Each structure stands twice: as C-alpha cells, then as structure tokens.
Short mmCIF file of N, CA and C in Angstrom, two decimals:
data_model
loop_
_atom_site.label_atom_id
_atom_site.label_comp_id
_atom_site.label_asym_id
_atom_site.label_seq_id
_atom_site.Cartn_x
_atom_site.Cartn_y
_atom_site.Cartn_z
N MET A 1 0.85 -1.17 0.02
CA MET A 1 -0.02 0.01 0.02
C MET A 1 0.82 1.27 0.06
N ALA A 2 0.64 2.26 -0.83
CA ALA A 2 1.43 3.36 -0.98
C ALA A 2 0.90 4.49 0.19
N LYS A 3 1.98 5.00 0.65
CA LYS A 3 1.79 5.99 1.62
C LYS A 3 1.45 7.39 1.07
N PHE A 4 0.36 8.02 1.64
CA PHE A 4 0.11 9.26 1.15
C PHE A 4 0.29 10.36 2.22
N LYS A 5 1.08 11.26 2.00
CA LYS A 5 1.54 12.31 2.95
C LYS A 5 0.56 13.49 2.81
N ILE A 6 -0.06 13.75 3.96
CA ILE A 6 -0.96 14.97 4.08
C ILE A 6 -0.03 16.05 4.49
N GLN A 7 -0.16 17.13 3.72
CA GLN A 7 0.60 18.38 3.84
C GLN A 7 -0.09 19.24 4.97
N LYS A 8 0.60 19.84 5.94
CA LYS A 8 -0.02 20.57 6.89
C LYS A 8 0.06 22.13 6.56
N GLY A 9 -0.93 22.79 7.11
CA GLY A 9 -0.82 24.24 7.02
C GLY A 9 -1.47 24.82 5.75
N LEU A 10 -2.24 23.96 5.02
CA LEU A 10 -2.82 24.42 3.72
C LEU A 10 -4.27 24.95 4.09
N SER A 11 -4.64 25.94 3.24
CA SER A 11 -5.99 26.54 3.46
C SER A 11 -6.89 25.56 2.69
N ASP A 12 -8.16 25.82 2.96
CA ASP A 12 -9.23 25.02 2.39
C ASP A 12 -9.20 25.04 0.81
N ALA A 13 -8.95 26.19 0.30
CA ALA A 13 -8.82 26.51 -1.13
C ALA A 13 -7.64 25.59 -1.80
N ASP A 14 -6.60 25.56 -0.99
CA ASP A 14 -5.32 24.85 -1.61
C ASP A 14 -5.64 23.37 -1.40
N MET A 15 -6.35 22.82 -0.43
CA MET A 15 -6.74 21.55 -0.39
C MET A 15 -7.65 21.01 -1.43
N MET A 16 -8.48 21.89 -1.91
CA MET A 16 -9.62 21.58 -2.76
C MET A 16 -9.35 21.81 -4.22
N LYS A 17 -8.09 22.52 -4.52
CA LYS A 17 -7.85 22.87 -5.93
C LYS A 17 -7.74 21.74 -6.90
N GLN A 18 -7.17 20.54 -6.39
CA GLN A 18 -7.17 19.47 -7.36
C GLN A 18 -8.31 18.65 -7.47
N TRP A 19 -9.37 18.83 -6.67
CA TRP A 19 -10.48 18.03 -6.62
C TRP A 19 -11.52 18.59 -7.59
N ASN A 20 -12.04 17.85 -8.41
CA ASN A 20 -13.06 18.38 -9.41
C ASN A 20 -14.34 17.29 -9.25
N GLU A 21 -15.43 18.06 -8.96
CA GLU A 21 -16.79 17.21 -8.90
C GLU A 21 -17.47 17.24 -10.15
N GLU A 22 -17.88 16.07 -10.49
CA GLU A 22 -18.73 15.85 -11.63
C GLU A 22 -20.07 16.53 -11.46
N GLU A 23 -20.56 17.22 -12.57
CA GLU A 23 -21.87 17.77 -12.47
C GLU A 23 -22.94 16.69 -12.15
N ASN A 24 -23.77 16.95 -11.29
CA ASN A 24 -24.88 16.02 -11.09
C ASN A 24 -26.18 16.67 -11.49
N PHE A 25 -27.23 15.80 -11.48
CA PHE A 25 -28.54 16.26 -11.98
C PHE A 25 -29.07 17.51 -11.16
N GLU A 26 -28.97 17.53 -9.92
CA GLU A 26 -29.47 18.62 -9.10
C GLU A 26 -28.82 19.99 -9.54
N ASP A 27 -27.44 19.97 -9.66
CA ASP A 27 -26.69 21.19 -10.02
C ASP A 27 -27.15 21.62 -11.52
N THR A 28 -27.37 20.59 -12.45
CA THR A 28 -27.75 20.90 -13.70
C THR A 28 -29.23 21.61 -13.69
N MET A 29 -30.14 20.98 -13.02
CA MET A 29 -31.39 21.61 -12.86
C MET A 29 -31.52 22.96 -12.27
N LEU A 30 -30.70 23.11 -11.11
CA LEU A 30 -30.46 24.50 -10.52
C LEU A 30 -30.05 25.54 -11.48
N ALA A 31 -29.04 25.25 -12.36
CA ALA A 31 -28.62 26.13 -13.35
C ALA A 31 -29.50 26.41 -14.30
N VAL A 32 -30.35 25.41 -14.68
CA VAL A 32 -31.37 25.69 -15.82
C VAL A 32 -32.45 26.57 -15.15
N GLU A 33 -32.82 26.42 -13.94
CA GLU A 33 -33.89 27.29 -13.35
C GLU A 33 -33.41 28.76 -13.25
N LYS A 34 -32.15 28.82 -12.90
CA LYS A 34 -31.56 30.31 -12.76
C LYS A 34 -31.61 30.92 -14.06
N ALA A 35 -31.12 30.20 -15.15
CA ALA A 35 -30.98 30.76 -16.49
C ALA A 35 -32.35 30.92 -17.13
N ALA A 36 -33.37 30.32 -16.68
CA ALA A 36 -34.71 30.33 -17.43
C ALA A 36 -35.28 31.71 -17.15
N THR A 37 -35.85 32.28 -18.14
CA THR A 37 -36.56 33.54 -18.10
C THR A 37 -38.01 33.28 -18.18
N LYS A 38 -38.79 34.00 -17.37
CA LYS A 38 -40.21 33.93 -17.36
C LYS A 38 -40.72 34.13 -18.76
N PRO A 39 -41.72 33.26 -19.27
CA PRO A 39 -42.10 33.46 -20.56
C PRO A 39 -43.13 34.56 -20.66
N VAL A 40 -43.11 35.19 -21.72
CA VAL A 40 -44.07 36.35 -21.96
C VAL A 40 -45.44 35.82 -22.23
N ILE A 41 -46.48 36.25 -21.46
CA ILE A 41 -47.82 35.86 -21.62
C ILE A 41 -48.60 37.03 -22.22
N HIS A 42 -48.98 36.75 -23.47
CA HIS A 42 -49.76 37.79 -24.20
C HIS A 42 -51.22 37.71 -23.62
N GLN A 43 -51.67 38.82 -23.10
CA GLN A 43 -52.97 38.86 -22.68
C GLN A 43 -54.00 39.21 -23.65
N SER A 44 -55.10 38.51 -23.78
CA SER A 44 -56.12 38.87 -24.73
C SER A 44 -56.87 40.20 -24.25
N SER A 45 -57.70 40.65 -25.14
CA SER A 45 -58.38 41.97 -24.78
C SER A 45 -59.40 41.58 -23.64
N LYS A 46 -59.79 40.27 -23.69
CA LYS A 46 -60.82 39.87 -22.56
C LYS A 46 -60.19 40.04 -21.26
N HIS A 47 -59.02 39.53 -21.13
CA HIS A 47 -58.27 39.66 -19.76
C HIS A 47 -58.08 41.10 -19.39
N THR A 48 -57.58 41.90 -20.15
CA THR A 48 -57.44 43.35 -19.88
C THR A 48 -58.68 44.07 -19.55
N GLN A 49 -59.71 43.65 -20.31
CA GLN A 49 -61.02 44.26 -19.98
C GLN A 49 -61.62 43.83 -18.65
N GLU A 50 -61.33 42.52 -18.26
CA GLU A 50 -61.90 42.11 -16.98
C GLU A 50 -60.98 42.72 -15.84
N ALA A 51 -59.75 42.96 -16.03
CA ALA A 51 -58.88 43.59 -15.08
C ALA A 51 -59.31 44.99 -14.85
N PHE A 52 -59.68 45.67 -15.92
CA PHE A 52 -60.20 47.09 -15.86
C PHE A 52 -61.45 47.14 -15.00
N TYR A 53 -62.42 46.17 -15.16
CA TYR A 53 -63.56 46.21 -14.41
C TYR A 53 -63.27 45.98 -12.96
N ARG A 54 -62.42 45.00 -12.64
CA ARG A 54 -62.11 44.67 -11.24
C ARG A 54 -61.38 45.90 -10.55
N GLU A 55 -60.98 46.83 -11.27
CA GLU A 55 -60.26 47.98 -10.49
C GLU A 55 -61.24 48.80 -9.62
N PHE A 56 -62.60 48.72 -9.99
CA PHE A 56 -63.64 49.38 -9.24
C PHE A 56 -63.93 48.73 -7.92
N LEU A 57 -63.51 47.42 -7.78
CA LEU A 57 -63.78 46.71 -6.53
C LEU A 57 -62.55 46.80 -5.75
N THR A 58 -62.62 47.68 -4.74
CA THR A 58 -61.39 47.81 -3.77
C THR A 58 -61.35 46.53 -2.91
N GLU A 59 -60.30 46.33 -2.20
CA GLU A 59 -60.23 45.26 -1.22
C GLU A 59 -61.20 45.26 -0.21
N LYS A 60 -61.47 46.52 0.28
CA LYS A 60 -62.49 46.73 1.34
C LYS A 60 -63.86 46.26 0.89
N VAL A 61 -64.30 46.72 -0.33
CA VAL A 61 -65.51 46.37 -0.86
C VAL A 61 -65.69 44.92 -1.17
N GLU A 62 -64.62 44.29 -1.68
CA GLU A 62 -64.62 42.82 -1.85
C GLU A 62 -64.83 42.04 -0.55
N THR A 63 -64.21 42.54 0.48
CA THR A 63 -64.33 41.92 1.85
C THR A 63 -65.67 42.14 2.38
N LEU A 64 -66.32 43.23 2.28
CA LEU A 64 -67.63 43.54 2.72
C LEU A 64 -68.67 42.55 1.98
N ILE A 65 -68.48 42.51 0.70
CA ILE A 65 -69.44 41.69 -0.07
C ILE A 65 -69.31 40.18 0.31
N GLY A 66 -68.02 39.79 0.47
CA GLY A 66 -67.79 38.39 0.84
C GLY A 66 -68.29 37.99 2.11
N LYS A 67 -68.20 38.94 3.15
CA LYS A 67 -68.80 38.73 4.60
C LYS A 67 -70.28 38.56 4.44
N MET A 68 -70.96 39.55 3.71
CA MET A 68 -72.42 39.40 3.56
C MET A 68 -72.89 38.20 2.83
N LEU A 69 -72.06 37.79 1.88
CA LEU A 69 -72.54 36.58 1.10
C LEU A 69 -72.36 35.38 1.91
N LEU A 70 -71.20 35.36 2.84
CA LEU A 70 -71.11 34.24 3.82
C LEU A 70 -72.17 34.12 4.73
N ASP A 71 -72.70 35.41 5.27
CA ASP A 71 -73.83 35.32 6.23
C ASP A 71 -75.09 34.83 5.56
N ILE A 72 -75.20 35.21 4.21
CA ILE A 72 -76.57 34.67 3.51
C ILE A 72 -76.33 33.22 3.34
N LYS A 73 -75.18 32.75 3.00
CA LYS A 73 -74.88 31.23 2.77
C LYS A 73 -75.37 30.49 4.08
N MET A 74 -74.88 31.01 5.15
CA MET A 74 -75.25 30.35 6.42
C MET A 74 -76.61 30.34 6.74
N GLU A 75 -77.40 31.42 6.39
CA GLU A 75 -78.89 31.38 6.60
C GLU A 75 -79.45 30.30 5.77
N TYR A 76 -79.03 30.23 4.42
CA TYR A 76 -79.57 29.23 3.66
C TYR A 76 -79.21 27.78 4.22
N PHE A 77 -78.05 27.69 4.68
CA PHE A 77 -77.58 26.34 5.26
C PHE A 77 -78.47 25.99 6.43
N LYS A 78 -78.81 26.90 7.33
CA LYS A 78 -79.77 26.72 8.43
C LYS A 78 -81.11 26.29 8.05
N GLU A 79 -81.50 26.75 6.84
CA GLU A 79 -82.80 26.37 6.33
C GLU A 79 -82.84 25.13 5.60
N GLY A 80 -81.68 24.47 5.37
CA GLY A 80 -81.62 23.27 4.80
C GLY A 80 -81.18 23.42 3.30
N GLU A 81 -80.95 24.42 2.79
CA GLU A 81 -80.48 24.63 1.42
C GLU A 81 -79.03 24.52 1.32
N GLY A 82 -78.60 23.67 0.32
CA GLY A 82 -77.16 23.47 0.15
C GLY A 82 -76.40 24.54 -0.56
N ALA A 83 -76.89 25.18 -1.59
CA ALA A 83 -76.19 26.06 -2.27
C ALA A 83 -77.15 27.26 -2.66
N PHE A 84 -76.66 28.41 -3.10
CA PHE A 84 -77.53 29.38 -3.65
C PHE A 84 -76.98 30.12 -4.74
N SER A 85 -77.68 30.80 -5.54
CA SER A 85 -77.20 31.46 -6.78
C SER A 85 -77.27 33.00 -6.52
N ILE A 86 -76.56 33.78 -7.33
CA ILE A 86 -76.53 35.09 -7.00
C ILE A 86 -76.76 35.83 -8.41
N GLN A 87 -77.78 36.78 -8.42
CA GLN A 87 -78.00 37.56 -9.70
C GLN A 87 -77.68 38.94 -9.37
N VAL A 88 -76.92 39.71 -10.33
CA VAL A 88 -76.59 41.11 -10.18
C VAL A 88 -77.48 41.88 -10.98
N LYS A 89 -78.11 42.88 -10.45
CA LYS A 89 -78.97 43.85 -11.16
C LYS A 89 -78.64 45.27 -10.86
N ARG A 90 -79.01 46.06 -11.82
CA ARG A 90 -78.85 47.50 -11.67
C ARG A 90 -80.14 48.17 -11.51
N GLU A 91 -80.33 48.94 -10.51
CA GLU A 91 -81.57 49.71 -10.28
C GLU A 91 -81.20 51.20 -10.12
N GLY A 92 -81.30 51.90 -11.25
CA GLY A 92 -80.80 53.35 -11.33
C GLY A 92 -79.37 53.36 -11.00
N LYS A 93 -78.90 54.02 -9.99
CA LYS A 93 -77.55 54.07 -9.75
C LYS A 93 -77.11 53.18 -8.56
N ASN A 94 -77.92 52.15 -8.31
CA ASN A 94 -77.65 51.23 -7.36
C ASN A 94 -77.48 49.84 -8.06
N ILE A 95 -76.54 49.01 -7.37
CA ILE A 95 -76.29 47.62 -7.80
C ILE A 95 -76.94 46.68 -6.71
N VAL A 96 -77.68 45.87 -7.16
CA VAL A 96 -78.49 44.91 -6.17
C VAL A 96 -78.07 43.52 -6.42
N LEU A 97 -77.62 42.75 -5.35
CA LEU A 97 -77.28 41.27 -5.51
C LEU A 97 -78.48 40.59 -4.92
N GLU A 98 -79.15 39.77 -5.64
CA GLU A 98 -80.17 38.87 -5.29
C GLU A 98 -79.83 37.48 -5.06
N THR A 99 -80.18 36.89 -4.05
CA THR A 99 -79.70 35.50 -3.90
C THR A 99 -80.98 34.67 -3.89
N ALA A 100 -80.88 33.39 -4.26
CA ALA A 100 -81.99 32.40 -4.21
C ALA A 100 -81.32 31.10 -4.21
N PRO A 101 -82.05 30.11 -3.62
CA PRO A 101 -81.56 28.75 -3.41
C PRO A 101 -81.37 28.17 -4.84
N LYS A 102 -80.39 27.40 -5.03
CA LYS A 102 -80.10 26.69 -6.16
C LYS A 102 -81.07 25.52 -6.28
N LYS A 103 -81.60 25.39 -7.50
CA LYS A 103 -82.55 24.14 -7.64
C LYS A 103 -81.65 22.99 -8.06
N VAL A 104 -81.99 21.86 -7.36
CA VAL A 104 -81.09 20.63 -7.72
C VAL A 104 -81.85 19.94 -8.88
N LYS A 105 -81.11 19.62 -9.86
CA LYS A 105 -81.63 18.93 -11.10
C LYS A 105 -81.72 17.52 -10.80
N SER A 106 -82.84 17.02 -11.16
CA SER A 106 -83.17 15.46 -10.95
C SER A 106 -82.63 14.76 -12.18
N ILE A 107 -82.11 13.53 -11.93
CA ILE A 107 -81.65 12.69 -13.02
C ILE A 107 -82.69 11.81 -13.54
#
C-alpha cells in the first residue's frame, strides 16, 4: 500500500484545488432554473377588460361583499338549502345582489 502524505498548514482552497466534482442532476437543474426567463404571456383583450372592471372593486368592498354573502350562505344552510345562486341587477344608480336557493336537477 502506498503512503500518502498530508501536507500541513494548507488553506481549504489549497486542499480543494485538485479536486473536481462531476456535475450532477441537481446542479444541472438549478442552473437551468436560474437561467430560465419567465415566458411572456400575451393577454387577450378579454383579460385586460376584466382587469379594468375589477379596478372598481377595492379590497375593502370585496371583503364586505364576501362577508355578507357568507352570512347569507349560512342562513340558507340553516334552512336546509345546500347552495344558492346570485344575480346582479342594476336599479338606477344602485347595484343589487339577489340570492336564491339553487334548484337541484333530478336525473
């Protein structure tokens, strides 16, 4: 058996300069992910139009509407109804949300 002499007083960089690691799958995939750019998604006019309409609903308004609809859903649940439908109507300068229990379709 051959004797291998370990030199003393070397820095980590000096000890590792002759060692080469083979590239593995994980390193390859990490490099690909770093190099990948986010693809450009072209939005259709429908998406931009919907985004424009949603600008009128502030976070506060969405939260208030959500809380009220949850209260209504709980009332329907207490009455034995499983789900409900929502209709949006305009009455002059007011927007009205009307709810009704969903009708179950028989097979």
